[in-house]
Amino acid sequence: MSAPNIPILPWSPAAPTPEVEAFLLRPAFDERAEAAAAKTLADIRARGLDAVLDACRAFDGADLTPETIRVTEAELGAADAACGADVKAAIAQAAARVEAFAKAGLRPDWSIPTPHGGRLGERFHPMDRVGVYIPGGTAPLASTSLMTVVLAKAAGVPEIVACTPARGGTAVSAPLLHALRVAGATEIYRVGGIQSIGMMAYGAGIRPVQLIAGPGNAYVTAAKRQVYGAVAIDQVAGPSEICVLADRAGNPKWIAADLLSQAEHGSGLEKSLLVTDSQAFAEEVRAQVLAQLATRGRRAIIERMLANGGMLLAVVPDLDAGVALCNRFAAEHLELQVADAEATLPKITCAGAVFVGYWTPESAGDFVAGPSHVLPTGGAARMFSGLTAETFRRRSSYVEFTQADLAETRRTIETFGRLEGLDGHAYAATARFE
């Protein structure tokens, strides 16, 4: 078999290489997935749970009934027993770190005084019932159980519904189920894909949720986008991606491992970008990628991604140009493998998560560091942020005026009412002084 094509190309802000520019473009939506989602969601709206069960049989090969769709307490107990001590310890450590980070990021209620003795402020309330999607196809992501459910629990959500697919029957990964239990899921359904999103959003056989969070493939992403409005969603996320900014002081072996890590997720559409100021260093990294590829357990999946042009090594004239390219790419995961990573960090304005320094592989963020690994992809980091506990809370502002506050602002209220032809608005203030 011929070696995969991993191009090394120059790029600069003054002379952007067309091939690099093309690499930066990632389609936000898949037209086939959009059409499939629309059809399946319409069926679920029309036929409810029967449509969900039919979709499980068609897409997941899971022959479920209304009685077997939900994971039972007995099954959760069996999953706990099936997990070894090392698995339980890893899940416990990750859960504790994610919870600590999530709680630290929660905003407290706050207020400021008005000029005349009133108050203005904001209050935060947990949502009542939320849904999370946990991928379980090519890789059952136990870590995603923690990176979603733990945040919802930290926010104070009392009802947390989790959906994850069963494959070829009713089986779900034991570590994934154990992680969901540790994280605090209150209901778990062995339903995946478009049908899980429709079930949670429209209340097909269950009570509907208020928000759906979590990553998924193109079909899950399309379904989440289409149910937005019926429920809230966290973000629209697609295939995983990584960008590494590296200088000559970096370790080619480490960086190659990091570039390959995101290539093994399974869609074949993942993206791995190295940005460096050294042609020779880029060649060393490429040699390491090819050497390590031969030992990877998911080699065939990675090779499909490489065949689709998913890895590129860009050589820039200096690190400032590299920062510009990284911000253009707006990666889900961005590593700063440079000598002065701390000084470079403030220059990064578009990234889902930034991993600072040589000893911070992206996989630390995937599994244990603390911030959620549910992050914007496809360049969406320019306008979206990653999942946090705040996603699972409602924010309400409040206004408490005194008579003196209203008197001070009365003429402004009346003026805006007149300008906008809303005399009723104006009179609501005027009436209080008649």
XYZ file of C-alpha atoms in Angstrom:
434
model
C 0.000 0.000 0.000
C 1.348 3.453 -0.890
C 2.054 5.904 1.921
C -0.813 8.287 2.707
C -0.574 11.753 1.242
C 0.193 14.260 4.012
C 1.066 17.508 2.243
C 3.501 20.103 3.600
C 2.568 23.501 2.183
C 3.668 27.104 2.740
C 1.223 29.761 3.953
C 1.439 33.388 4.921
C -1.143 36.130 5.423
C 0.326 37.979 2.455
C 0.391 34.893 0.210
C -2.268 32.404 1.332
C -1.814 29.073 -0.460
C -5.061 27.984 -2.184
C -4.699 24.386 -0.942
C -4.365 25.576 2.658
C -7.313 27.940 2.243
C -9.403 25.038 0.939
C -8.399 22.965 3.971
C -9.762 25.682 6.259
C -13.227 25.355 4.737
C -15.368 22.740 6.484
C -19.040 22.463 5.489
C -21.347 23.211 8.400
C -24.010 20.742 7.280
C -24.270 17.508 5.314
C -27.129 17.646 2.803
C -27.782 13.891 3.015
C -27.916 14.035 6.789
C -30.232 17.042 6.664
C -32.665 15.196 4.388
C -32.576 12.020 6.485
C -33.112 13.984 9.681
C -36.077 15.857 8.247
C -37.743 12.608 7.141
C -37.179 10.749 10.407
C -38.182 13.682 12.606
C -41.405 14.159 10.643
C -42.184 10.473 11.161
C -41.562 10.802 14.904
C -43.838 13.821 15.136
C -46.548 11.855 13.358
C -46.191 8.385 14.949
C -44.304 8.977 18.199
C -42.552 6.078 19.885
C -43.458 3.588 17.136
C -41.400 5.656 14.703
C -38.500 5.787 17.176
C -38.490 1.987 17.525
C -38.683 1.506 13.749
C -35.681 3.815 13.310
C -33.715 1.895 15.953
C -34.273 -1.315 13.990
C -33.436 0.300 10.653
C -30.351 2.293 11.649
C -28.890 0.550 14.708
C -30.043 -3.039 14.235
C -31.606 -2.775 17.706
C -34.905 -4.618 18.136
C -36.454 -2.677 21.002
C -39.919 -2.475 22.514
C -41.538 0.134 24.778
C -40.596 -2.127 27.684
C -36.912 -2.552 26.770
C -36.048 0.903 25.505
C -35.033 2.168 28.941
C -31.974 0.857 30.783
C -33.083 -0.657 34.081
C -31.573 -0.339 37.539
C -30.656 -4.016 37.377
C -28.711 -3.432 34.164
C -26.931 -0.472 35.715
C -25.949 -2.642 38.659
C -24.645 -5.319 36.307
C -22.660 -2.695 34.406
C -21.089 -1.514 37.653
C -20.103 -5.092 38.507
C -18.627 -5.641 35.040
C -16.224 -2.701 35.341
C -12.804 -3.345 36.794
C -11.264 -1.294 39.576
C -9.052 0.607 37.126
C -12.055 1.675 35.042
C -13.999 2.774 38.116
C -11.018 4.722 39.438
C -10.505 6.501 36.103
C -14.189 7.436 35.871
C -14.241 8.638 39.481
C -11.156 10.824 39.030
C -12.425 12.336 35.789
C -15.889 12.958 37.241
C -14.452 14.768 40.266
C -12.266 17.025 38.126
C -15.055 17.841 35.683
C -17.434 18.628 38.549
C -14.923 20.926 40.241
C -14.339 22.869 37.029
C -18.069 23.056 36.262
C -18.975 24.417 39.698
C -16.149 26.955 39.605
C -17.573 28.378 36.372
C -21.122 28.925 37.636
C -22.074 32.586 37.849
C -23.625 33.779 41.113
C -26.776 35.872 41.239
C -25.832 39.554 41.269
C -27.335 43.008 41.537
C -26.383 46.684 41.367
C -28.242 49.629 42.906
C -30.203 52.119 40.835
C -29.561 55.828 41.478
C -32.584 56.159 43.731
C -32.731 53.056 45.880
C -33.925 50.357 43.460
C -32.093 47.286 42.128
C -31.058 45.752 38.813
C -29.652 42.257 38.547
C -29.677 38.723 37.227
C -30.762 35.422 38.718
C -29.867 31.945 37.483
C -32.074 28.851 37.650
C -31.369 25.272 36.541
C -33.471 23.855 33.783
C -36.040 21.299 34.909
C -35.357 18.486 32.432
C -32.545 18.173 29.901
C -31.340 15.542 27.455
C -27.796 14.527 26.556
C -26.619 12.456 23.618
C -23.703 10.058 24.159
C -22.144 8.607 20.982
C -21.818 4.836 21.075
C -21.219 3.781 17.493
C -17.597 3.416 16.383
C -16.445 4.186 19.943
C -18.682 4.144 23.035
C -17.645 7.415 24.660
C -17.850 6.881 28.410
C -15.959 10.150 28.830
C -18.757 12.068 27.109
C -21.125 10.827 29.817
C -19.060 12.812 32.292
C -18.486 15.811 30.041
C -22.229 16.374 29.693
C -24.179 14.866 32.589
C -21.787 16.058 35.318
C -22.227 19.636 34.064
C -26.016 19.371 34.118
C -25.930 17.965 37.648
C -23.526 20.698 38.779
C -25.981 23.256 37.414
C -28.693 21.739 39.593
C -30.833 20.091 36.899
C -33.100 17.536 38.658
C -33.959 15.389 35.611
C -31.188 14.380 33.201
C -32.135 12.091 30.307
C -29.299 10.285 28.500
C -29.576 8.571 25.114
C -26.946 6.288 23.632
C -27.340 3.671 20.892
C -27.598 -0.081 21.361
C -25.943 -2.135 18.654
C -27.203 -5.435 17.298
C -29.707 -5.998 20.080
C -29.991 -4.209 23.400
C -26.400 -4.112 24.664
C -24.778 -0.863 25.775
C -21.151 -0.522 26.886
C -20.770 -1.293 30.603
C -18.189 1.480 31.259
C -20.462 3.971 29.494
C -23.410 2.957 31.681
C -21.271 3.086 34.819
C -20.080 6.585 33.853
C -23.665 7.734 33.301
C -24.645 6.450 36.718
C -21.677 8.119 38.423
C -22.360 11.361 36.554
C -25.968 11.501 37.716
C -28.197 10.605 34.773
C -31.750 10.007 36.022
C -33.048 8.192 32.901
C -31.030 6.258 30.316
C -32.416 5.081 26.962
C -30.677 2.763 24.493
C -31.613 4.934 21.524
C -29.184 6.608 19.159
C -29.036 8.792 16.091
C -31.762 11.040 14.741
C -34.429 9.065 16.561
C -32.970 9.862 19.984
C -33.060 13.580 19.257
C -36.662 13.361 18.079
C -37.667 11.281 21.082
C -36.230 13.787 23.546
C -37.397 16.890 21.708
C -40.956 15.802 20.894
C -41.623 13.567 23.883
C -42.063 10.339 21.916
C -42.786 7.812 24.661
C -41.140 9.996 27.307
C -41.688 13.486 28.637
C -39.918 16.047 26.419
C -36.787 17.826 27.554
C -36.017 21.531 27.487
C -32.487 21.337 26.079
C -30.409 18.750 24.217
C -26.619 18.725 24.543
C -23.789 16.490 23.446
C -21.763 15.627 20.325
C -22.757 13.284 17.535
C -22.262 12.371 13.901
C -23.598 14.376 10.959
C -27.074 12.848 11.366
C -27.316 13.695 15.064
C -26.036 17.192 14.312
C -28.648 17.689 11.583
C -31.396 16.474 13.904
C -30.316 18.826 16.699
C -30.327 21.767 14.315
C -33.820 20.911 13.072
C -35.409 20.547 16.523
C -33.990 23.884 17.675
C -36.938 26.000 18.716
C -38.910 23.050 19.996
C -36.010 22.700 22.455
C -32.797 24.556 23.106
C -29.513 22.995 21.954
C -25.971 23.526 23.115
C -24.318 23.944 19.700
C -23.989 22.357 16.286
C -20.895 20.151 16.324
C -19.473 17.923 13.618
C -16.332 15.827 13.007
C -13.501 16.278 15.481
C -10.431 18.353 14.689
C -7.095 19.438 16.109
C -4.626 22.188 15.283
C -1.090 22.276 16.690
C 1.052 25.406 16.626
C 4.658 24.271 17.042
C 8.159 25.683 16.848
C 11.518 23.962 16.469
C 11.676 23.261 20.205
C 8.698 20.926 19.944
C 8.908 17.153 20.003
C 7.947 15.668 16.604
C 6.979 12.334 18.172
C 4.582 13.947 20.639
C 3.034 16.218 18.034
C 2.525 13.356 15.571
C 0.728 11.405 18.307
C -1.513 14.392 18.989
C -2.354 14.878 15.302
C -3.286 11.211 14.998
C -5.388 11.202 18.171
C -8.298 13.105 16.633
C -8.060 11.198 13.351
C -9.316 7.988 14.944
C -12.881 9.063 15.756
C -14.339 7.286 12.745
C -16.255 9.618 10.429
C -13.357 9.973 7.997
C -13.973 13.741 7.944
C -11.785 14.676 10.910
C -9.146 17.398 10.431
C -5.583 17.584 11.799
C -3.521 20.699 11.079
C 0.092 21.390 12.060
C 1.250 25.000 11.847
C 5.004 25.477 12.220
C 7.719 27.927 11.231
C 10.143 25.194 10.148
C 10.044 23.107 6.966
C 12.513 20.622 8.440
C 10.395 20.243 11.570
C 7.274 19.633 9.483
C 9.102 16.855 7.648
C 10.130 15.259 10.965
C 6.523 15.343 12.150
C 5.304 13.761 8.907
C 7.845 10.956 9.259
C 6.640 10.344 12.808
C 2.987 10.308 11.721
C 3.723 7.617 9.138
C 5.764 5.560 11.616
C 3.115 5.731 14.341
C 0.264 5.037 11.946
C 1.544 1.500 11.470
C 1.015 0.788 15.182
C -2.405 2.386 15.675
C -5.286 0.046 16.491
C -7.675 2.141 14.398
C -5.311 2.404 11.461
C -7.959 1.766 8.801
C -10.143 4.563 10.165
C -7.181 6.961 10.253
C -6.142 6.030 6.723
C -9.643 6.844 5.478
C -9.352 10.287 7.063
C -5.924 10.787 5.475
C -7.255 9.659 2.090
C -9.924 12.341 2.405
C -7.230 14.996 2.795
C -7.799 15.377 6.510
C -4.203 16.140 7.557
C -2.121 19.109 6.479
C 1.225 20.477 7.661
C 1.501 24.227 7.032
C 4.812 26.094 7.132
C 4.550 29.779 8.017
C 7.242 32.495 7.928
C 7.016 33.116 11.702
C 4.859 32.293 14.709
C 2.817 35.484 14.410
C 1.708 34.285 10.983
C 1.070 30.895 12.583
C -1.221 32.479 15.158
C -3.107 34.200 12.345
C -3.596 30.867 10.569
C -4.718 29.152 13.785
C -7.306 31.867 14.392
C -8.486 31.481 10.799
C -8.902 27.733 11.285
C -10.788 28.264 14.584
C -10.153 24.707 15.693
C -12.131 22.636 18.142
C -8.817 21.784 19.868
C -5.697 23.960 19.608
C -2.348 22.973 21.094
C 0.392 25.527 21.729
C 3.552 23.424 21.477
C 5.857 26.437 21.463
C 8.624 27.636 23.777
C 6.690 30.709 24.950
C 3.223 29.227 25.114
C 2.078 31.538 27.930
C 2.849 34.625 25.853
C 1.165 33.105 22.808
C -2.063 32.192 24.613
C -3.523 35.751 24.728
C -3.121 36.016 20.954
C -5.469 33.058 20.361
C -8.987 34.396 19.847
C -10.783 31.557 18.052
C -10.569 28.051 19.495
C -12.924 25.741 21.314
C -10.246 24.771 23.855
C -6.553 25.649 24.075
C -3.920 23.246 25.427
C -0.913 25.187 26.635
C 2.629 23.837 26.659
C 4.498 20.681 25.790
C 3.018 18.581 28.613
C -0.629 19.225 27.725
C -1.838 16.737 25.104
C -5.340 17.262 23.788
C -6.334 13.851 25.140
C -5.974 15.250 28.676
C -8.874 17.515 27.810
C -10.830 14.680 26.248
C -10.730 12.567 29.384
C -9.730 14.176 32.656
C -8.529 17.813 32.781
C -11.847 19.407 33.777
C -13.376 21.530 30.979
C -15.968 19.716 28.867
C -14.763 18.146 25.651
C -18.056 19.065 23.945
C -16.739 21.874 21.759
C -17.595 23.746 18.545
C -16.158 22.277 15.337
C -15.980 23.193 11.670
C -14.821 26.732 12.373
C -17.808 27.388 14.638
C -15.410 28.457 17.410
C -15.594 31.866 15.741
C -19.153 32.227 17.087
C -19.851 29.398 19.557
C -18.260 28.305 22.813
C -17.882 24.899 24.417
C -20.370 23.276 26.760
C -20.389 24.536 30.355
C -22.651 24.124 33.358
C -24.134 27.533 32.460
C -25.608 25.923 29.339
C -28.001 24.038 31.609
C -29.283 27.123 33.430
C -31.784 29.846 32.619
C -30.874 33.472 33.219
C -33.477 36.040 34.240
C -32.749 39.732 34.616
C -34.820 41.736 37.067
C -35.612 45.421 37.536
C -36.847 47.012 40.748
C -37.525 50.754 40.395
C -38.486 53.158 43.115
C -40.836 56.083 42.446
C -37.799 58.318 42.152
C -36.157 55.967 39.604
C -39.267 56.014 37.439
C -39.606 59.781 37.777
C -36.011 60.221 36.590
C -36.561 58.030 33.501
C -40.236 58.882 32.783
C -39.525 61.402 30.005
C -37.210 58.928 28.258
C -39.890 56.228 28.380
C -42.488 58.634 27.011
C -40.125 59.808 24.263
C -39.395 56.261 23.071
C -43.100 55.442 23.175
C -43.823 58.433 20.963
C -40.917 57.685 18.586
C -42.018 54.076 18.114
C -45.763 54.745 17.931
C -46.389 52.803 21.138
C -48.495 55.204 23.149
C -49.566 52.417 25.522
C -45.957 51.898 26.516
C -45.589 55.619 27.248
C -48.813 55.812 29.198
C -47.793 52.919 31.465
C -45.208 55.328 32.914
C -47.314 58.486 32.654
C -50.272 56.923 34.453
C -48.283 56.417 37.617
C -47.893 60.197 38.067
C -51.445 61.301 37.306
